[in-house]
PDB file of C-alpha atoms and ligand atoms in Angstrom:
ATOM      1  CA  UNK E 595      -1.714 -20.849  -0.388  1.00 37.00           C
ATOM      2  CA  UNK E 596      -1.735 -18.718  -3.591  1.00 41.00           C
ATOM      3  CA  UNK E 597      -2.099 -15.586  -1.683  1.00 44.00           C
ATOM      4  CA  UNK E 598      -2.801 -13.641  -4.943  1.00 46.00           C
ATOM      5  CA  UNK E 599      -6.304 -15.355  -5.494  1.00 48.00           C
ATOM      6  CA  UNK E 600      -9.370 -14.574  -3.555  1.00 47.00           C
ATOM      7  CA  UNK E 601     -10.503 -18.075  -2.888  1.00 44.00           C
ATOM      8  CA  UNK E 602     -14.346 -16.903  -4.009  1.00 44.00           C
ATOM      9  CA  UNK E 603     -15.554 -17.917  -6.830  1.00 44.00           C
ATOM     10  CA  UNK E 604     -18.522 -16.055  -8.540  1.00 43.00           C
ATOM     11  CA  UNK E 605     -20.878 -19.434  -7.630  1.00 45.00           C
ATOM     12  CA  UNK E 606     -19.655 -19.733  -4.676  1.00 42.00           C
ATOM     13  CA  UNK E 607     -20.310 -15.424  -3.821  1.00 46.00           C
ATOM     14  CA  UNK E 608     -23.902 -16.277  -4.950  1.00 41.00           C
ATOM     15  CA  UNK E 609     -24.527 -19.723  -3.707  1.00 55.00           C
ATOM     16  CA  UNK E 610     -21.870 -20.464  -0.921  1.00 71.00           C
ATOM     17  CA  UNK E 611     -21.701 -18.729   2.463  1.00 81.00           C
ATOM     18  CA  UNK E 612     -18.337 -16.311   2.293  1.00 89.00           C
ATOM     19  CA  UNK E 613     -16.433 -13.873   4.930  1.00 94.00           C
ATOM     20  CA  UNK E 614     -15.005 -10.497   5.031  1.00 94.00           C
ATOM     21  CA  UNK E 615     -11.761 -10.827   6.980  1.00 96.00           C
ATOM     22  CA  UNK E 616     -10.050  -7.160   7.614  1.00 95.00           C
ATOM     23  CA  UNK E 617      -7.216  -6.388   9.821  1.00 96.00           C
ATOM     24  CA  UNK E 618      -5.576  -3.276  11.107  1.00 94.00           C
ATOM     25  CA  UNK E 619      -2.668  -2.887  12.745  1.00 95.00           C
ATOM     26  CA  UNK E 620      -0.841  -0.040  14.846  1.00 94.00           C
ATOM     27  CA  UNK E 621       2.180   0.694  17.152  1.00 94.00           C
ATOM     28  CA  UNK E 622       2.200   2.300  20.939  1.00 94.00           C
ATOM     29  CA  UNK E 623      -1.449   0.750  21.821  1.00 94.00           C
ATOM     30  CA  UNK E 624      -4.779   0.281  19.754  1.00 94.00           C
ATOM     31  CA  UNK E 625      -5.911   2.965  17.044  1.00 89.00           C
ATOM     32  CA  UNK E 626      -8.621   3.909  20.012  1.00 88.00           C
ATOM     33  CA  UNK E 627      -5.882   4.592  22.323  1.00 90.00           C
ATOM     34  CA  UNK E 628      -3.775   6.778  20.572  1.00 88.00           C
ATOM     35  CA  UNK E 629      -1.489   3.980  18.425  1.00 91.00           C
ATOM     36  CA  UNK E 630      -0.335   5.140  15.351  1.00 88.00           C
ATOM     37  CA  UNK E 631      -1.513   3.169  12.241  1.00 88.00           C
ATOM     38  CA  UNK E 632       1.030   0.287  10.960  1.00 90.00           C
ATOM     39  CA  UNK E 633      -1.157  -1.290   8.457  1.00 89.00           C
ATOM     40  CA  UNK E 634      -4.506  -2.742   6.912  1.00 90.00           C
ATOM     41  CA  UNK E 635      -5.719  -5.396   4.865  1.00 92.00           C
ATOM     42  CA  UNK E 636      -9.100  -6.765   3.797  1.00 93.00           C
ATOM     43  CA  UNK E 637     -10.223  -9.976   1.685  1.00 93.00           C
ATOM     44  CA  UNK E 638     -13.399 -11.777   1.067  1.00 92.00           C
ATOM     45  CA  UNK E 639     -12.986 -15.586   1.422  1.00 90.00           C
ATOM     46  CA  UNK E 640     -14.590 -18.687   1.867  1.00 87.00           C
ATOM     47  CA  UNK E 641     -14.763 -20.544   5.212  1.00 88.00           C
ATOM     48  CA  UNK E 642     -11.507 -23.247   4.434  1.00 88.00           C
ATOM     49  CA  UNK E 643      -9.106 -19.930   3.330  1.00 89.00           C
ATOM     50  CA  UNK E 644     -10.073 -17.651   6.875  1.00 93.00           C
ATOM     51  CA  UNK E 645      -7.140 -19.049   9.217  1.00 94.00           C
ATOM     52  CA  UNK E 646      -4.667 -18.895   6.533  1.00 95.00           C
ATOM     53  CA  UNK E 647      -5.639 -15.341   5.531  1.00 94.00           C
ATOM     54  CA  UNK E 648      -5.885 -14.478   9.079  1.00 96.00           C
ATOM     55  CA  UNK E 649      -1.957 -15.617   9.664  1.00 97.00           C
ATOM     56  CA  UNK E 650      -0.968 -14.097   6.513  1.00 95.00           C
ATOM     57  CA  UNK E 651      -2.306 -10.896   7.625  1.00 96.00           C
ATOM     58  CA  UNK E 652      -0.404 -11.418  11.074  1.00 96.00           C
ATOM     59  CA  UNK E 653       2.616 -11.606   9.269  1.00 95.00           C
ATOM     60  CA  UNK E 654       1.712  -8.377   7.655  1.00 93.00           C
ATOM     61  CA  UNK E 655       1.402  -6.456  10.651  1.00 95.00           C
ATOM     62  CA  UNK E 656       5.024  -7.903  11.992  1.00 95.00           C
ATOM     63  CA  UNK E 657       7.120  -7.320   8.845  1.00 93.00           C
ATOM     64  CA  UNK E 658       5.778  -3.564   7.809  1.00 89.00           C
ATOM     65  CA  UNK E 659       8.489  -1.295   6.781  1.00 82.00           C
ATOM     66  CA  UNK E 660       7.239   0.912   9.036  1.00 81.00           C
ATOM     67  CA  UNK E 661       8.332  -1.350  11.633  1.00 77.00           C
ATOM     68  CA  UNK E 662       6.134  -4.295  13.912  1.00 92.00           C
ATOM     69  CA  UNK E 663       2.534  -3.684  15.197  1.00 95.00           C
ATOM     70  CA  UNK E 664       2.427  -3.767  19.086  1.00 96.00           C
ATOM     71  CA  UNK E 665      -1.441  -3.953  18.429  1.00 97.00           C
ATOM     72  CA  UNK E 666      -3.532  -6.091  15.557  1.00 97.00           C
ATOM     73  CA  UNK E 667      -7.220  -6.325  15.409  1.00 97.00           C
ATOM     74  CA  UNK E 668      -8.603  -8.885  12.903  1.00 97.00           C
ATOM     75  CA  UNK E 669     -12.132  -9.066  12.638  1.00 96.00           C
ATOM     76  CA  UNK E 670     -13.864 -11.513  10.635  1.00 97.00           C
ATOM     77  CA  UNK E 671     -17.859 -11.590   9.931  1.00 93.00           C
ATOM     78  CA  UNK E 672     -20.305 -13.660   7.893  1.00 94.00           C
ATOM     79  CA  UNK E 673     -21.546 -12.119   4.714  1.00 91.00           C
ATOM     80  CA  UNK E 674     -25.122 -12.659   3.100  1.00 87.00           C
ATOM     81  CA  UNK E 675     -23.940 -14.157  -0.389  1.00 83.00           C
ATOM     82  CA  UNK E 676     -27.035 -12.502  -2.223  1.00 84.00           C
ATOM     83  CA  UNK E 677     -25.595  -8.969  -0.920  1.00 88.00           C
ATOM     84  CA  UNK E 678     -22.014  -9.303  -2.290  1.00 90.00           C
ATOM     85  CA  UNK E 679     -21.874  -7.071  -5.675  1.00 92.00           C
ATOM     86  CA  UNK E 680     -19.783  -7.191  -8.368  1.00 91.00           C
ATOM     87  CA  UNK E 681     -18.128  -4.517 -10.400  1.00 93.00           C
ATOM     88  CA  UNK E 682     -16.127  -4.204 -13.445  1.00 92.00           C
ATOM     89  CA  UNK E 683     -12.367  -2.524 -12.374  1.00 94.00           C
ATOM     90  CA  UNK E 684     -12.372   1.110 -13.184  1.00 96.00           C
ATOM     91  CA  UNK E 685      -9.945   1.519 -16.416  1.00 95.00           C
ATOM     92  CA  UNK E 686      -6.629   2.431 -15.694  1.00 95.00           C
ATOM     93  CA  UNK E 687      -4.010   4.507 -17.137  1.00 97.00           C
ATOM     94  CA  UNK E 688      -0.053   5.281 -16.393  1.00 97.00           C
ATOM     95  CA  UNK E 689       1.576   8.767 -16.181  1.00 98.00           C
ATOM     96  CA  UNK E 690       5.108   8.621 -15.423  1.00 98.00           C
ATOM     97  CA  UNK E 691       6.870  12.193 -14.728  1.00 98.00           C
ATOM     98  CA  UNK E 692      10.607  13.415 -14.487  1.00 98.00           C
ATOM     99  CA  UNK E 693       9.501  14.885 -11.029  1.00 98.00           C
ATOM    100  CA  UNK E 694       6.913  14.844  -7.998  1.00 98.00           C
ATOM    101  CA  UNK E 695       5.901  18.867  -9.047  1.00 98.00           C
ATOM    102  CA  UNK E 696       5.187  17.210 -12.618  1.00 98.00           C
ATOM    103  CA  UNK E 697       3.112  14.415 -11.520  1.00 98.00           C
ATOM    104  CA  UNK E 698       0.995  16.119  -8.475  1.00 98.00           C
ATOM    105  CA  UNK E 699       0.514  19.041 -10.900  1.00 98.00           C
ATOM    106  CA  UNK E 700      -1.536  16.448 -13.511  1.00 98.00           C
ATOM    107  CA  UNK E 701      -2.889  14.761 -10.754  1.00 98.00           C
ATOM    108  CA  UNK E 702      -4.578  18.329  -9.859  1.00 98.00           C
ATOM    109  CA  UNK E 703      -5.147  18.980 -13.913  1.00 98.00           C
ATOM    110  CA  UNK E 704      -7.283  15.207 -13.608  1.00 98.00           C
ATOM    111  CA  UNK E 705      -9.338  15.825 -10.592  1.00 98.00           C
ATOM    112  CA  UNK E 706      -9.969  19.170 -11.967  1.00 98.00           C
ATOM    113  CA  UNK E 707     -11.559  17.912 -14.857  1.00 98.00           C
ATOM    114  CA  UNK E 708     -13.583  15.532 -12.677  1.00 97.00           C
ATOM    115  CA  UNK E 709     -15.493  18.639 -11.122  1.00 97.00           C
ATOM    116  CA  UNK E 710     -13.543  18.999  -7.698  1.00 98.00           C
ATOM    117  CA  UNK E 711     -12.389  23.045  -7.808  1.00 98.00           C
ATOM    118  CA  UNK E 712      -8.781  23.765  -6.959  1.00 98.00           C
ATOM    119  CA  UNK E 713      -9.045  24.657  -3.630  1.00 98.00           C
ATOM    120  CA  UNK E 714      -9.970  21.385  -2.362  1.00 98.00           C
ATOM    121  CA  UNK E 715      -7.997  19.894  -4.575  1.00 98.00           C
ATOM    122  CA  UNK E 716      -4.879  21.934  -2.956  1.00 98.00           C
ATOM    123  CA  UNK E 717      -6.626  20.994   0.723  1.00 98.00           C
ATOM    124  CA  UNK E 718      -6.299  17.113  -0.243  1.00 98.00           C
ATOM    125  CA  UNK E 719      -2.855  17.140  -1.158  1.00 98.00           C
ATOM    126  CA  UNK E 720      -2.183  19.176   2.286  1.00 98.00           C
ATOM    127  CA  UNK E 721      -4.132  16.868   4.685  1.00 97.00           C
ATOM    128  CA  UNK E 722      -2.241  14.092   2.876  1.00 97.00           C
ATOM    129  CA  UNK E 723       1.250  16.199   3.221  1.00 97.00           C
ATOM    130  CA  UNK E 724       0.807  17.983   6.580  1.00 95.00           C
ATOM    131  CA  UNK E 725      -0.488  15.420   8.789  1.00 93.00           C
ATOM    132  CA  UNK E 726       0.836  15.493  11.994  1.00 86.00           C
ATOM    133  CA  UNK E 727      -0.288  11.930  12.954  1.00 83.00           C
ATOM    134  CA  UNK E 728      -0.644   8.997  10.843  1.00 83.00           C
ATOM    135  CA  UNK E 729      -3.749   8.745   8.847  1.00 91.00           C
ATOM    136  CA  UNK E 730      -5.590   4.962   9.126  1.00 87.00           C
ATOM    137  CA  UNK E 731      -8.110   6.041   6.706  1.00 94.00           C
ATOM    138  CA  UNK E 732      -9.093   8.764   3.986  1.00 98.00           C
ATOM    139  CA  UNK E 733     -10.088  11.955   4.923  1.00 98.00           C
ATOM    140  CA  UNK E 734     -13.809  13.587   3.082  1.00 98.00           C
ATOM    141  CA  UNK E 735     -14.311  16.642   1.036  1.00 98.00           C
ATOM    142  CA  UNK E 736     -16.357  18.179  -0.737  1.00 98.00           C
ATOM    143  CA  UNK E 737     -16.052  19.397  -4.472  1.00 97.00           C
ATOM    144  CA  UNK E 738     -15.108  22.739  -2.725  1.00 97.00           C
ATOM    145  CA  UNK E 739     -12.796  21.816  -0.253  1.00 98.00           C
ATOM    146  CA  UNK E 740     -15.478  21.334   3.081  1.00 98.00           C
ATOM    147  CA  UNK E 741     -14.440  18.977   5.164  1.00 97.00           C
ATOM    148  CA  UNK E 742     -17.306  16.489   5.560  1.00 97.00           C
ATOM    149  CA  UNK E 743     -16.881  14.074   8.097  1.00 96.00           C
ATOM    150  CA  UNK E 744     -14.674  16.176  11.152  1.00 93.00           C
ATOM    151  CA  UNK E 745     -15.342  13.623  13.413  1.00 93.00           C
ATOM    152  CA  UNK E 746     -12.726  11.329  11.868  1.00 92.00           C
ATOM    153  CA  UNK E 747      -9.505  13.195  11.763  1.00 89.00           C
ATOM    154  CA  UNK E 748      -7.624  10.174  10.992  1.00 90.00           C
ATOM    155  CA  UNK E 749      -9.826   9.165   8.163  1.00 95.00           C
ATOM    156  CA  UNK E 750     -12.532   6.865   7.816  1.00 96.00           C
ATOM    157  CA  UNK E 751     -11.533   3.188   6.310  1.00 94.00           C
ATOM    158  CA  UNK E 752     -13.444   1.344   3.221  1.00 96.00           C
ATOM    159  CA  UNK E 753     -13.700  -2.661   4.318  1.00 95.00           C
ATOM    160  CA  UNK E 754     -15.698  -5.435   2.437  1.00 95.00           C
ATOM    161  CA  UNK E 755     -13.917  -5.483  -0.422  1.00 95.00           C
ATOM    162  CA  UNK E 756     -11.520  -7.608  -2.653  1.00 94.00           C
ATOM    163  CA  UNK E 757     -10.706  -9.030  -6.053  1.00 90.00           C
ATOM    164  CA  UNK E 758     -12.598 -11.621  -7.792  1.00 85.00           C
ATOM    165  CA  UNK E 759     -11.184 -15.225  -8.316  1.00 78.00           C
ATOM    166  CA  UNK E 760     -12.299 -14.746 -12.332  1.00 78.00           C
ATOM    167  CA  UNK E 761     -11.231 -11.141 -12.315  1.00 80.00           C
ATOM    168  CA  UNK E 762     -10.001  -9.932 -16.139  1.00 70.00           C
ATOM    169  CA  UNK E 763      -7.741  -7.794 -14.502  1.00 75.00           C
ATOM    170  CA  UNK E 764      -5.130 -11.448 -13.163  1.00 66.00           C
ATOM    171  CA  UNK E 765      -4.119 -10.872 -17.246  1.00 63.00           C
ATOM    172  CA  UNK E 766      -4.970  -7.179 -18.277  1.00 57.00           C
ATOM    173  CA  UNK E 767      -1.934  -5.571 -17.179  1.00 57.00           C
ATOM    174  CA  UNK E 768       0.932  -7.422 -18.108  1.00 57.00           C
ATOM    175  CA  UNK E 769       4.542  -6.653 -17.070  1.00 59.00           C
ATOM    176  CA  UNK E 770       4.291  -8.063 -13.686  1.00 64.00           C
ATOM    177  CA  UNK E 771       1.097  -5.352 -12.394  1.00 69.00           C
ATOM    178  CA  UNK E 772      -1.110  -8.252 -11.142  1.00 70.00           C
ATOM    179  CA  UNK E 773       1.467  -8.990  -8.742  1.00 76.00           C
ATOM    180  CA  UNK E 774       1.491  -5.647  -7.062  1.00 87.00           C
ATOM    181  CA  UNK E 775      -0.036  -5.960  -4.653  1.00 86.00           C
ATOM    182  CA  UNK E 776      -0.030  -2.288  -3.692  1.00 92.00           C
ATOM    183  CA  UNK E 777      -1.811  -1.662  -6.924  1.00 93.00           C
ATOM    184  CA  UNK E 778      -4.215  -4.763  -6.528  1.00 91.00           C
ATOM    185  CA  UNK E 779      -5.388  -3.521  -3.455  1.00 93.00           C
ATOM    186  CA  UNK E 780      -5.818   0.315  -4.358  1.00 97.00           C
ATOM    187  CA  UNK E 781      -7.225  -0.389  -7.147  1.00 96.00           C
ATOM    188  CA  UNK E 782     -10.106  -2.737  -5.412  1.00 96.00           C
ATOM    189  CA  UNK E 783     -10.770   0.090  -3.077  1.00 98.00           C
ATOM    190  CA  UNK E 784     -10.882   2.948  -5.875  1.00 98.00           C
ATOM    191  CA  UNK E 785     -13.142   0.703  -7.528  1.00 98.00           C
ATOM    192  CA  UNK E 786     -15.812   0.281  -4.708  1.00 98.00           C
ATOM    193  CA  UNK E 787     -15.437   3.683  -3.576  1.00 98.00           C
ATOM    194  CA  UNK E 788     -16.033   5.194  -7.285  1.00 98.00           C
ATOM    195  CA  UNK E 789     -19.619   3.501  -6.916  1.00 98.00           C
ATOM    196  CA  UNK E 790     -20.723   4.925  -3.556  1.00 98.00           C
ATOM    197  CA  UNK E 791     -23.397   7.831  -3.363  1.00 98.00           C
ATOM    198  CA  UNK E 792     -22.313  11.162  -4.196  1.00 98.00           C
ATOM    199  CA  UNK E 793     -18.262  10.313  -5.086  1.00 98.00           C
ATOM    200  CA  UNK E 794     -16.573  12.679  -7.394  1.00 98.00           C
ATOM    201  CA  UNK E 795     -12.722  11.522  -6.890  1.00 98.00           C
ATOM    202  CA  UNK E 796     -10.021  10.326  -4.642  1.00 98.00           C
ATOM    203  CA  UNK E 797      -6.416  11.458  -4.365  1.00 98.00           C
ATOM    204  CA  UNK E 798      -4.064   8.453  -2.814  1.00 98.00           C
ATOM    205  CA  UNK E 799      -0.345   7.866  -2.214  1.00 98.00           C
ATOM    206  CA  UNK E 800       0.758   4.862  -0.325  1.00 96.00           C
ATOM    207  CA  UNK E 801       2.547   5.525   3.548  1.00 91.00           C
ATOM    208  CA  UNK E 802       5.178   2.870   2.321  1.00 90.00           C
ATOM    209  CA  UNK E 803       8.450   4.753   2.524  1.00 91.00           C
ATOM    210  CA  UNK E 804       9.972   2.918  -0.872  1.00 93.00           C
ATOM    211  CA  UNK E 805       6.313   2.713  -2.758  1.00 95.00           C
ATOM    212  CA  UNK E 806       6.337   5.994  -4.138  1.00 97.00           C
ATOM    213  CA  UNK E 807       3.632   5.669  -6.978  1.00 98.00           C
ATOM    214  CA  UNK E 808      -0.280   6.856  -6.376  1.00 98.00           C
ATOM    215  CA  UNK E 809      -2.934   7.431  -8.091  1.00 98.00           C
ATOM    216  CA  UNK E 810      -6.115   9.745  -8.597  1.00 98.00           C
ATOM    217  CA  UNK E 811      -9.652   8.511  -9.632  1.00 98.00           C
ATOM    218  CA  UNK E 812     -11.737  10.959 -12.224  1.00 98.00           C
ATOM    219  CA  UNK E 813     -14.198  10.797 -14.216  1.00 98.00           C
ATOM    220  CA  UNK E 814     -14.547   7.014 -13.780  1.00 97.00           C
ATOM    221  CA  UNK E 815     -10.600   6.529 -14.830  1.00 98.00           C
ATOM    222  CA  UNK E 816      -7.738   5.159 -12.401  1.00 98.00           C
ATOM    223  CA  UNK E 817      -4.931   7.469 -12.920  1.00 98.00           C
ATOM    224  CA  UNK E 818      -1.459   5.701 -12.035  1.00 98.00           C
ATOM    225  CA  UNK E 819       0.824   8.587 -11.000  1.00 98.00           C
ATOM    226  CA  UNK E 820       4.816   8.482 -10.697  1.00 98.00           C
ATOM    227  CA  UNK E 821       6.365   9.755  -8.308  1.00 98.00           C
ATOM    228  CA  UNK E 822       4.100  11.374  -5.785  1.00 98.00           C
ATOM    229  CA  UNK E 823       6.527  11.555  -3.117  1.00 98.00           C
ATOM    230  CA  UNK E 824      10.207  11.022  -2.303  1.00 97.00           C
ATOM    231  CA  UNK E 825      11.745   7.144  -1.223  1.00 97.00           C
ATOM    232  CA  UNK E 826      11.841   7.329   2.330  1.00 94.00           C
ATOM    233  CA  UNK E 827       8.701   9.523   3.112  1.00 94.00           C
ATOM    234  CA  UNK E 828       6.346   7.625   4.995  1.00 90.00           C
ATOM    235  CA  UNK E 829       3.573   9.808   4.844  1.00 93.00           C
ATOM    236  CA  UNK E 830       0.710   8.783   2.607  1.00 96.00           C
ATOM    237  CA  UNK E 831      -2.872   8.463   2.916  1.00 97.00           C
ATOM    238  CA  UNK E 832      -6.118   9.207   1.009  1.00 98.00           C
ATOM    239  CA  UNK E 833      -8.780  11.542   0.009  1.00 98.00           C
ATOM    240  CA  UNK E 834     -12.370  10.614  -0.972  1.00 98.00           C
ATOM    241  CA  UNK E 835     -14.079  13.983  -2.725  1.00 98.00           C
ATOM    242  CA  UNK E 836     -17.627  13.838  -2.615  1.00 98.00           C
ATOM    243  CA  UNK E 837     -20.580  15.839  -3.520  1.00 98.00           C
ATOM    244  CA  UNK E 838     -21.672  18.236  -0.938  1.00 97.00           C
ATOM    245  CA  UNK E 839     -25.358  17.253   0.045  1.00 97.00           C
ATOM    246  CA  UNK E 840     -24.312  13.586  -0.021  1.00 98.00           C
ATOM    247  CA  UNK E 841     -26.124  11.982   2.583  1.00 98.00           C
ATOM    248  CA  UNK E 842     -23.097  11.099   4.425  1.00 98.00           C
ATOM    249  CA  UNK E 843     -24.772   8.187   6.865  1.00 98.00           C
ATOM    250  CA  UNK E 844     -25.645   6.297   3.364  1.00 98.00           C
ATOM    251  CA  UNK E 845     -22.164   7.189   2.534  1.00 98.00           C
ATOM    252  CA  UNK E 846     -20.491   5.367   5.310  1.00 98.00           C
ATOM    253  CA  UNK E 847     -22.914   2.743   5.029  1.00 98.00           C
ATOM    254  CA  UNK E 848     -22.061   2.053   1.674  1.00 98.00           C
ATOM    255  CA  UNK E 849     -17.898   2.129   2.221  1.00 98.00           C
ATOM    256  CA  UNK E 850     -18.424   0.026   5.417  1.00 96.00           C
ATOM    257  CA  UNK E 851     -20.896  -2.408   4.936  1.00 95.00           C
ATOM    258  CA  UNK E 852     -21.413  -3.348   1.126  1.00 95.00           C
ATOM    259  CA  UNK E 853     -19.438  -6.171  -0.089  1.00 95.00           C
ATOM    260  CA  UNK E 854     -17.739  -5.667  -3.292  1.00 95.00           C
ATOM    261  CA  UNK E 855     -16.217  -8.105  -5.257  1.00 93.00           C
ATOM    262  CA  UNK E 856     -13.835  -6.538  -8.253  1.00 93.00           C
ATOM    263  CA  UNK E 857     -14.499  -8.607 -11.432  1.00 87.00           C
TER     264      UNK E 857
HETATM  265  N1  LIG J1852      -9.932   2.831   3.651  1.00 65.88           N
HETATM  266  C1  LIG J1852      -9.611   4.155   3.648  1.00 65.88           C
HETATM  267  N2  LIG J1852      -8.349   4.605   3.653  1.00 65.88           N
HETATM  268  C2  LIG J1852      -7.364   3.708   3.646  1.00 65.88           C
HETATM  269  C3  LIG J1852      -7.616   2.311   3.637  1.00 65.88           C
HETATM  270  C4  LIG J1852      -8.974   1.886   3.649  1.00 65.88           C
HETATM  271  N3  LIG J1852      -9.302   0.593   3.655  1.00 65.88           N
HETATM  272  N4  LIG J1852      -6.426   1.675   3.633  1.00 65.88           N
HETATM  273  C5  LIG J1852      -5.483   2.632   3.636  1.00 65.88           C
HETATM  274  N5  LIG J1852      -6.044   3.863   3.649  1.00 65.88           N
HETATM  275  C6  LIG J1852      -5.367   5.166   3.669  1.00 65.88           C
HETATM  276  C7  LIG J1852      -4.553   5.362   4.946  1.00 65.88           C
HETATM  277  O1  LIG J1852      -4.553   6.733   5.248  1.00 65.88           O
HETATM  278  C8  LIG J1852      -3.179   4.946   4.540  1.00 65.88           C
HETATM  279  O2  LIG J1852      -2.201   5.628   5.253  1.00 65.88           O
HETATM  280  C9  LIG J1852      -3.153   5.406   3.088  1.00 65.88           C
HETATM  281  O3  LIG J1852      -4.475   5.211   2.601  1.00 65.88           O
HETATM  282  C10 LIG J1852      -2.202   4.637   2.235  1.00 65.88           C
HETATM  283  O4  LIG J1852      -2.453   3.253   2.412  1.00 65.88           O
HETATM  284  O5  LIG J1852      -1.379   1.987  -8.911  1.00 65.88           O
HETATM  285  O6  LIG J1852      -0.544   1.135  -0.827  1.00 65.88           O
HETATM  286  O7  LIG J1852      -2.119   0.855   1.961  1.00 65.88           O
HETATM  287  O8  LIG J1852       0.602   1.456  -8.117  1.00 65.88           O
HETATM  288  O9  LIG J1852      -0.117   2.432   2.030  1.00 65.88           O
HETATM  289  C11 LIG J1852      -1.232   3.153  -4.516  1.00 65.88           C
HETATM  290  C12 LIG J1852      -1.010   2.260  -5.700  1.00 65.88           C
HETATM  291  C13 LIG J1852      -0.888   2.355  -3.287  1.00 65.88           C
HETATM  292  C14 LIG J1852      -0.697   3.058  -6.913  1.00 65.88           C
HETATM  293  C15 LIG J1852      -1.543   2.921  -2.114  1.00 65.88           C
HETATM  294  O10 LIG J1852      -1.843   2.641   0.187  1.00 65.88           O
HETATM  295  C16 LIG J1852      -0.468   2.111  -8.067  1.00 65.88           C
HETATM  296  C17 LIG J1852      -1.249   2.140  -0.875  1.00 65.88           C
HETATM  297  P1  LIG J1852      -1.557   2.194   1.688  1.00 65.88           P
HETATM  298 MG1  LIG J1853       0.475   0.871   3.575  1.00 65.88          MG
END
């Protein structure tokens, strides 16, 4: 299997019957239970492609540099073709920087300019920096730093979501990008999350100890940022800045249940 592709086509999305497929995986017992979070992954693919997605996914879990999942939920459900929506990948541009201080710091200049005032700004990069237990998801604030969803202190996770068959962005990039898969993936998820109600911005770094790129999302622009953290760190995790007054139920709604295929 060419595990690059989604195996949906756009006539298939519209006409054919397709599944989201997501899996999470953690070590020391379930999420629920107190496990801390190994890994997640998330397609959309037709019927034929689910048991080889679901084993590659498997494998995922067992190989992590963070070491093997002791606990892997897959969960797989049907999707209405007629609600899967398609979205042009937000543009994308590269800052590389002598030094973490030099990248964060433009990071911070970015989501500034996309509204989101310093303080919450500095409160993303701590959450991210300062969290005592794994994050499995993003955590929500508000353009002046309010947390907005304190029910989920480990974050709350986007699914439904992955990268069209026809994509432009298989050639965009060049140099070897489309086979990141790091950046395929984050940049799927910035992309659905930059259309939900009320989102200003995200702040991301990957919890990969040697992946030691991220990225923020402003003003409708993927910012590539190197390095946001030191090789070996394995701290990452996201932050999704969003209006205050957002209806938040419509808001998880949205990151949960609309499929989005990246085109
Ligand atoms: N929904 C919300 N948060 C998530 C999700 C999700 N589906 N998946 C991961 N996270 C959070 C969680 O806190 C993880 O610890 C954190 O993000 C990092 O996840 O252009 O690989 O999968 O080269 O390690 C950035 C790519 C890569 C930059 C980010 O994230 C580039 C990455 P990872
Ligand atoms: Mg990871």
């Amino acid at each position: 299997m060419d595990s690059k592709k989604a195996v949906c086509t756009w006539d298939m999305c519209v006409e054919g019957q397709v599944y989201s497929i997501r899996m999470r995986s953690a070590q020391g017992g379930s999420h629920e239970s107190g496990g801390l979070h190994v890994s997640g992954a998330e397609r959309i693919v037709t019927v034929e492609a689910l048991q080889a997605y679901a084993a590659e996914m498997i494998e995922r879990a067992l190989t992590h540099p963070k070491g093997p999942a002791d606990f892997i939920n897959i969960t797989i459900d049907a999707i209405p073709p007629e609600a899967v929506r398609c979205e042009e990948p937000l543009e994308v541009k590269r800052h590389e920087r002598s030094t973490i201080e030099r990248a964060r710091q433009l990071g911070m200049e970015l989501l500034r300019e996309g509204g989101i005032s310093l303080e919450a700004i500095q409160k993303g990069f701590q959450c991210i920096d300062e969290q005592v237990e794994p994050l499995s998801g993003a955590i929500v604030l508000d353009e002046a730093g309010h947390l907005l969803l304190p029910e989920y202190p480990r974050g709350v996770r986007v699914t439904r979501m992955d990268l069209h068959e026809d994509s432009s962005l298989w050639d965009r990039h060049g140099d070897g990008l489309s086979d990141n898969v790091h950046f395929r993936e984050a940049l799927v998820l910035a992309t659905k999350l930059a259309h939900g109600p009320g989102v200003l911005g995200e702040l991301c770094w990957s919890d990969d100890p040697a992946y030691t790129t991220g990225y923020v999302v402003a003003n409708g622009v993927y910012h590539r940022l190197s390095p946001m953290k030191d090789v070996g760190i394995p701290r990452g995790g996201r932050v999704f800045f969003v209006k205050a007054g957002t209806d938040m139920d419509a808001f998880m709604r949205y990151i949960r249940e609309v499929p989005v295929l990246v085109k």
